[in-house]
């Protein structure tokens, strides 16, 4: 039975039983001419069957493209009756077929055969009864949307719009738009199956609206990406040009920037520091290399990369080894060594201990600085020394702000860079020599550095990021606590290093100083022999110090003389050399001190006091003379205000106790009193000479001599009370060195005697007193008052 199909004004008559060509991912519309590549056997057989007849074929889409041999259930029911226009055999075995879609058709049923799948089809014309103004308006809107769709879509040529606009028939226009819609197979099949032209336009309008919104968004994103890429490409191009220019000028700025970027990437920085470094890198990239700002930024990044942020050295947690190292480097200093060993023991148990702040206080030359180096060696840590003497600017500690090219971080951050690890031992040397002026107070800046609660986030003005100092072991040194502000002193653990007694100096010289100086001057210590009395003679006749610095200089001078003697002899094999005590005058010159400079004779009006100075303890000879006059008190010897007040208090005490002491109560009317402290060029101050001045005044007024083997220290009040003083250990060292055997001390200091090392107490008799009457009972050869019995605190050695 023939099948009649219509397309516009064209009428076609053909058989209703047509060969079927299944299409994968393709929907063909009427008026559409398209080439197809056919390779499946069933499809080739369908094309051959069409060619054998009148070239009519039924074109229908598969529901699933993956089906290799589709059957009736795998195909849609609506397709297009088409004509085979041209066929070409390709070398690869496939066939290229050019087909034209003529009209829609609907499958009544599929009739499979052995060779070709055939379909009995019926005409499926569009319903054109629903025309009118609405349909024309919809058609125009669809065409307008399609124009925008083509303009936004890169895969559709602009000629398609002209083709659609040049078509007058709405049916052909609708199918042309549907044929060029790049949408899913199901949507295209829905267009083909639509019942009317109005339905097709409605479906197209909905699809075009949605697709245009998506395309607009894609264009926006693409524009942004393209803009970013263009900017990056532009920057890359300019950077490459800049590199070429620098290469021509002999400058490799680009490579330096790359190296700096790689160093920042490699460095394990805290998040906040990494963010700041990345920001500075971006700024450096945009800055001209020859501008000052570029130099400032580059120097800042160099500091960020050079500082240790996570690098640390492994602590040597071995108490026995630390003890051996400390004993090897220093003789004595038991208190300091015990504190360090305690720290190491706690570190072994806890694993991590916030760094304590140790302050080593003592006279020059007692080994404070070298002790800090030994602490680092005993812990296996890096040692860095930072001298604070004469520092007056607060920026020296906290750094300078990056407002000019020469700015630098503070000394603390510089020390961390030299250390290279986050847990070094940093020695803050001469912390008591810090000054202050209009530029700031460095001691206030140290409050944050030396506070374990704050230094975990130390903020340097140059870095402007927090730096963790909590793992650093800070050790400070000072000669005197008087110049250290109280808030700073409160943050440190004070450990006093007293001056060495003679036998300690002898041991230090033999074990450390002599071998070191001989080796430094090219001599073999095994070939140089010093008699046993050489070192004692040097300490007694050529030095007067709490430490051993001058002693080492004297030993170095002897080593130079011996080296000169060896060089003059021009010996191939060095001969042994011997030094006796009698050779010291030839080697060192005339002794500057006498062996018995401190006389132990009883004298009237002369008392021996004990003083504490920045170089250790010292003896203070106080002379009082009574002459005719009108009661005037004269004080000489470069005395400070406190010492002058002590002299006035002592005189008032003597006047108030004149009758009991056997002194004429009217002596102020006829006598002047002159108090003098020798070494007038040396300033003297402090209250601890009060009882010595009072004893000398009473001795001069009564004519009773003061015992020459007795030294005293203590503050006196108007009523004769004796108050405690400081620096007792250093004063006792000076007394022992001078051969003093009896020491009068305030009763408030009696508890400190047990803490004095036994070698210092050896040979000393202690007399704790609470009143001046007790002082006079011990100090004057013939007591003027009945004294109270002594307080026995320490065992006395009988001579």
Coordinates of N, CA, C and O in Angstrom, one line a residue, residues 150-151 156-163:
X150 N 23.2 31.8 19.3 CA 24.3 31.6 18.3 C 25.5 32.6 18.6 O 26.7 32.2 18.5
X151 N 25.1 33.8 19.0 CA 26.2 34.8 19.3 C 27.0 34.4 20.5 O 28.2 34.6 20.6
X156 N 28.7 27.4 16.9 CA 27.7 27.7 15.9 C 28.2 28.8 15.0 O 28.5 29.9 15.6
X157 N 28.2 28.7 13.7 CA 28.6 29.8 12.9 C 27.5 30.8 12.8 O 26.3 30.5 12.9
X158 N 27.9 32.1 12.5 CA 26.9 33.2 12.4 C 26.0 33.0 11.2 O 24.9 33.6 11.2
X159 N 26.4 32.2 10.2 CA 25.6 32.1 9.0 C 24.3 31.4 9.3 O 23.3 31.4 8.6
X160 N 24.3 30.6 10.4 CA 23.0 29.9 10.8 C 21.9 30.9 11.0 O 20.7 30.6 10.7
X161 N 22.2 32.0 11.6 CA 21.2 33.0 11.9 C 20.6 33.5 10.6 O 19.3 33.7 10.5
X162 N 21.4 33.8 9.7 CA 20.9 34.3 8.4 C 20.0 33.2 7.7 O 19.0 33.6 7.0
X163 N 20.4 32.0 7.8 CA 19.6 30.9 7.2 C 18.2 30.8 7.8 O 17.2 30.7 7.1

